[in-house]
Amino acid sequence: MGNLDPSVQEFKDFVNKHPKIVREIRKSGRSWQEYYEKWALLGESDPYWNEFTEADTTDNHSQHKSTNENEEKDLISQLMKYTQKIDVDKLQGQIDQLSKAVGSVQEMVSQFKSTGPKESPKDPFHWIKD
C-alpha cells in the first residue's frame, strides 16, 4: 500500500474528506477513474466538489431519518386514502362473480374427467378374419 503514486494517495485523502463521492460512485455506477481525472483537472478547490462535502454527518443522518419517516407516513396516508375509496359492496360482487366462474370451470373439468376417453375394442377389424 505504501507504493502508491503520490497523486493517487492525495486523491485517496481527498475522497476521505468528501465521503459523498463514494456514495455517488456506488449509486451511479461510474468509475473511480472518471472522478480521479476530474480531480486531477479541476483541483481540490473547484466548486464542483462542494456538493460532495458533508458538513455534519450526525445532522445529515437525522435529516435522512426524518425524510424516511416522512416517506413512510406519506405511503401510509396514501394506502388509507385508497382503502377508503374502495366500495366494499362492489368488491364483494366481483368476488362472488369470480367464485362462480371458478366453480363453473371446476365443474366442466370434473365432467370431462368423468367421461374420459371411451375404450375402443382391442381389435377393431376382428370381423374381417376368415
PDB file of C-alpha atoms in Angstrom:
ATOM      1  CA  MET A   1       0.000   0.000   0.000  1.00  0.00           C
ATOM      2  CA  GLY A   2       2.951   2.326   0.622  1.00  0.00           C
ATOM      3  CA  ASN A   3       3.957   2.044  -3.049  1.00  0.00           C
ATOM      4  CA  LEU A   4       1.028   4.151  -4.299  1.00  0.00           C
ATOM      5  CA  ASP A   5       1.732   7.033  -6.608  1.00  0.00           C
ATOM      6  CA  PRO A   6       1.703  10.301  -4.610  1.00  0.00           C
ATOM      7  CA  SER A   7      -1.164  11.710  -6.689  1.00  0.00           C
ATOM      8  CA  VAL A   8      -3.235   8.584  -6.036  1.00  0.00           C
ATOM      9  CA  GLN A   9      -2.559   8.924  -2.308  1.00  0.00           C
ATOM     10  CA  GLU A  10      -3.621  12.586  -2.476  1.00  0.00           C
ATOM     11  CA  PHE A  11      -6.823  11.568  -4.269  1.00  0.00           C
ATOM     12  CA  LYS A  12      -7.454   8.967  -1.578  1.00  0.00           C
ATOM     13  CA  ASP A  13      -7.105  11.623   1.107  1.00  0.00           C
ATOM     14  CA  PHE A  14      -9.389  13.903  -0.897  1.00  0.00           C
ATOM     15  CA  VAL A  15     -12.056  11.178  -1.109  1.00  0.00           C
ATOM     16  CA  ASN A  16     -11.830  10.695   2.650  1.00  0.00           C
ATOM     17  CA  LYS A  17     -12.621  14.401   3.052  1.00  0.00           C
ATOM     18  CA  HIS A  18     -15.548  14.094   0.592  1.00  0.00           C
ATOM     19  CA  PRO A  19     -17.409  10.895   1.573  1.00  0.00           C
ATOM     20  CA  LYS A  20     -20.345  11.613  -0.710  1.00  0.00           C
ATOM     21  CA  ILE A  21     -18.124  10.792  -3.676  1.00  0.00           C
ATOM     22  CA  VAL A  22     -18.051   7.145  -2.602  1.00  0.00           C
ATOM     23  CA  ARG A  23     -21.845   7.029  -2.348  1.00  0.00           C
ATOM     24  CA  GLU A  24     -22.234   8.758  -5.700  1.00  0.00           C
ATOM     25  CA  ILE A  25     -19.915   6.283  -7.415  1.00  0.00           C
ATOM     26  CA  ARG A  26     -21.764   3.317  -5.928  1.00  0.00           C
ATOM     27  CA  LYS A  27     -25.151   4.792  -6.775  1.00  0.00           C
ATOM     28  CA  SER A  28     -24.361   5.927 -10.324  1.00  0.00           C
ATOM     29  CA  GLY A  29     -22.079   3.071 -11.337  1.00  0.00           C
ATOM     30  CA  ARG A  30     -19.474   5.475 -12.677  1.00  0.00           C
ATOM     31  CA  SER A  31     -15.810   4.615 -12.433  1.00  0.00           C
ATOM     32  CA  TRP A  32     -13.259   5.867  -9.957  1.00  0.00           C
ATOM     33  CA  GLN A  33     -11.126   6.805 -12.959  1.00  0.00           C
ATOM     34  CA  GLU A  34     -13.680   9.398 -14.052  1.00  0.00           C
ATOM     35  CA  TYR A  35     -13.621  11.139 -10.669  1.00  0.00           C
ATOM     36  CA  TYR A  36      -9.839  10.873 -10.430  1.00  0.00           C
ATOM     37  CA  GLU A  37      -9.490  12.602 -13.807  1.00  0.00           C
ATOM     38  CA  LYS A  38     -11.906  15.367 -12.764  1.00  0.00           C
ATOM     39  CA  TRP A  39      -9.945  15.822  -9.554  1.00  0.00           C
ATOM     40  CA  ALA A  40      -6.665  15.991 -11.488  1.00  0.00           C
ATOM     41  CA  LEU A  41      -8.060  18.535 -13.975  1.00  0.00           C
ATOM     42  CA  LEU A  42     -10.174  20.704 -11.672  1.00  0.00           C
ATOM     43  CA  GLY A  43      -8.160  20.520  -8.490  1.00  0.00           C
ATOM     44  CA  GLU A  44      -9.417  20.214  -4.924  1.00  0.00           C
ATOM     45  CA  SER A  45     -10.675  23.776  -4.602  1.00  0.00           C
ATOM     46  CA  ASP A  46     -13.080  23.691  -7.561  1.00  0.00           C
ATOM     47  CA  PRO A  47     -16.744  24.432  -6.681  1.00  0.00           C
ATOM     48  CA  TYR A  48     -17.721  21.153  -8.373  1.00  0.00           C
ATOM     49  CA  TRP A  49     -16.635  19.275  -5.252  1.00  0.00           C
ATOM     50  CA  ASN A  50     -18.820  21.322  -2.881  1.00  0.00           C
ATOM     51  CA  GLU A  51     -21.787  19.019  -3.426  1.00  0.00           C
ATOM     52  CA  PHE A  52     -19.734  16.076  -2.155  1.00  0.00           C
ATOM     53  CA  THR A  53     -18.775  17.525   1.223  1.00  0.00           C
ATOM     54  CA  GLU A  54     -20.691  16.671   4.367  1.00  0.00           C
ATOM     55  CA  ALA A  55     -20.992  19.450   6.894  1.00  0.00           C
ATOM     56  CA  ASP A  56     -22.042  17.272   9.801  1.00  0.00           C
ATOM     57  CA  THR A  57     -22.680  13.563   9.475  1.00  0.00           C
ATOM     58  CA  THR A  58     -24.955  13.376  12.522  1.00  0.00           C
ATOM     59  CA  ASP A  59     -27.059  16.231  11.189  1.00  0.00           C
ATOM     60  CA  ASN A  60     -27.236  14.546   7.798  1.00  0.00           C
ATOM     61  CA  HIS A  61     -28.162  11.217   9.397  1.00  0.00           C
ATOM     62  CA  SER A  62     -31.031  12.748  11.376  1.00  0.00           C
ATOM     63  CA  GLN A  63     -32.222  14.581   8.262  1.00  0.00           C
ATOM     64  CA  HIS A  64     -32.115  11.323   6.286  1.00  0.00           C
ATOM     65  CA  LYS A  65     -34.001   9.543   9.074  1.00  0.00           C
ATOM     66  CA  SER A  66     -36.721  12.212   9.161  1.00  0.00           C
ATOM     67  CA  THR A  67     -37.006  12.016   5.365  1.00  0.00           C
ATOM     68  CA  ASN A  68     -37.547   8.248   5.598  1.00  0.00           C
ATOM     69  CA  GLU A  69     -40.168   8.728   8.306  1.00  0.00           C
ATOM     70  CA  ASN A  70     -41.971  11.300   6.153  1.00  0.00           C
ATOM     71  CA  GLU A  71     -41.928   8.919   3.182  1.00  0.00           C
ATOM     72  CA  GLU A  72     -43.385   6.143   5.345  1.00  0.00           C
ATOM     73  CA  LYS A  73     -46.117   8.456   6.627  1.00  0.00           C
ATOM     74  CA  ASP A  74     -46.916   9.517   3.061  1.00  0.00           C
ATOM     75  CA  LEU A  75     -47.153   5.893   1.972  1.00  0.00           C
ATOM     76  CA  ILE A  76     -49.451   5.005   4.863  1.00  0.00           C
ATOM     77  CA  SER A  77     -51.681   8.005   4.185  1.00  0.00           C
ATOM     78  CA  GLN A  78     -51.905   7.043   0.502  1.00  0.00           C
ATOM     79  CA  LEU A  79     -52.866   3.488   1.437  1.00  0.00           C
ATOM     80  CA  MET A  80     -55.529   4.805   3.793  1.00  0.00           C
ATOM     81  CA  LYS A  81     -56.961   7.001   1.025  1.00  0.00           C
ATOM     82  CA  TYR A  82     -57.112   4.040  -1.356  1.00  0.00           C
ATOM     83  CA  THR A  83     -58.816   1.803   1.190  1.00  0.00           C
ATOM     84  CA  GLN A  84     -61.384   4.496   1.938  1.00  0.00           C
ATOM     85  CA  LYS A  85     -62.253   4.756  -1.759  1.00  0.00           C
ATOM     86  CA  ILE A  86     -62.965   1.027  -2.081  1.00  0.00           C
ATOM     87  CA  ASP A  87     -66.656   0.205  -2.434  1.00  0.00           C
ATOM     88  CA  VAL A  88     -66.982  -2.928  -0.318  1.00  0.00           C
ATOM     89  CA  ASP A  89     -70.316  -3.981  -1.868  1.00  0.00           C
ATOM     90  CA  LYS A  90     -68.908  -3.707  -5.385  1.00  0.00           C
ATOM     91  CA  LEU A  91     -65.811  -5.645  -4.354  1.00  0.00           C
ATOM     92  CA  GLN A  92     -67.955  -8.375  -2.787  1.00  0.00           C
ATOM     93  CA  GLY A  93     -69.987  -8.634  -6.003  1.00  0.00           C
ATOM     94  CA  GLN A  94     -66.851  -9.037  -8.087  1.00  0.00           C
ATOM     95  CA  ILE A  95     -65.523 -11.692  -5.719  1.00  0.00           C
ATOM     96  CA  ASP A  96     -68.840 -13.576  -5.982  1.00  0.00           C
ATOM     97  CA  GLN A  97     -68.687 -13.457  -9.802  1.00  0.00           C
ATOM     98  CA  LEU A  98     -65.123 -14.717  -9.767  1.00  0.00           C
ATOM     99  CA  SER A  99     -66.080 -17.503  -7.385  1.00  0.00           C
ATOM    100  CA  LYS A 100     -68.947 -18.569  -9.680  1.00  0.00           C
ATOM    101  CA  ALA A 101     -66.647 -18.541 -12.708  1.00  0.00           C
ATOM    102  CA  VAL A 102     -64.084 -20.704 -10.915  1.00  0.00           C
ATOM    103  CA  GLY A 103     -66.864 -23.063  -9.825  1.00  0.00           C
ATOM    104  CA  SER A 104     -68.085 -23.391 -13.420  1.00  0.00           C
ATOM    105  CA  VAL A 105     -64.597 -24.184 -14.656  1.00  0.00           C
ATOM    106  CA  GLN A 106     -64.162 -26.793 -11.922  1.00  0.00           C
ATOM    107  CA  GLU A 107     -67.499 -28.379 -12.850  1.00  0.00           C
ATOM    108  CA  MET A 108     -66.541 -28.579 -16.539  1.00  0.00           C
ATOM    109  CA  VAL A 109     -63.188 -30.132 -15.684  1.00  0.00           C
ATOM    110  CA  SER A 110     -64.825 -32.731 -13.459  1.00  0.00           C
ATOM    111  CA  GLN A 111     -67.337 -33.600 -16.233  1.00  0.00           C
ATOM    112  CA  PHE A 112     -64.551 -34.119 -18.749  1.00  0.00           C
ATOM    113  CA  LYS A 113     -62.640 -36.258 -16.277  1.00  0.00           C
ATOM    114  CA  SER A 114     -65.645 -38.460 -15.518  1.00  0.00           C
ATOM    115  CA  THR A 115     -66.499 -39.126 -19.166  1.00  0.00           C
ATOM    116  CA  GLY A 116     -62.904 -39.793 -20.123  1.00  0.00           C
ATOM    117  CA  PRO A 117     -61.907 -41.492 -23.348  1.00  0.00           C
ATOM    118  CA  LYS A 118     -64.039 -44.483 -24.287  1.00  0.00           C
ATOM    119  CA  GLU A 119     -62.274 -47.782 -24.613  1.00  0.00           C
ATOM    120  CA  SER A 120     -62.078 -48.953 -28.161  1.00  0.00           C
ATOM    121  CA  PRO A 121     -62.008 -52.650 -28.900  1.00  0.00           C
ATOM    122  CA  LYS A 122     -58.536 -54.106 -28.961  1.00  0.00           C
ATOM    123  CA  ASP A 123     -59.009 -55.493 -32.430  1.00  0.00           C
ATOM    124  CA  PRO A 124     -61.334 -53.206 -34.396  1.00  0.00           C
ATOM    125  CA  PHE A 125     -61.084 -55.370 -37.534  1.00  0.00           C
ATOM    126  CA  HIS A 126     -61.860 -58.752 -35.992  1.00  0.00           C
ATOM    127  CA  TRP A 127     -64.928 -59.248 -38.269  1.00  0.00           C
ATOM    128  CA  ILE A 128     -62.652 -59.315 -41.339  1.00  0.00           C
ATOM    129  CA  LYS A 129     -60.938 -62.519 -40.249  1.00  0.00           C
ATOM    130  CA  ASP A 130     -61.555 -65.691 -42.221  1.00  0.00           C
TER     131      ASP A 130
END
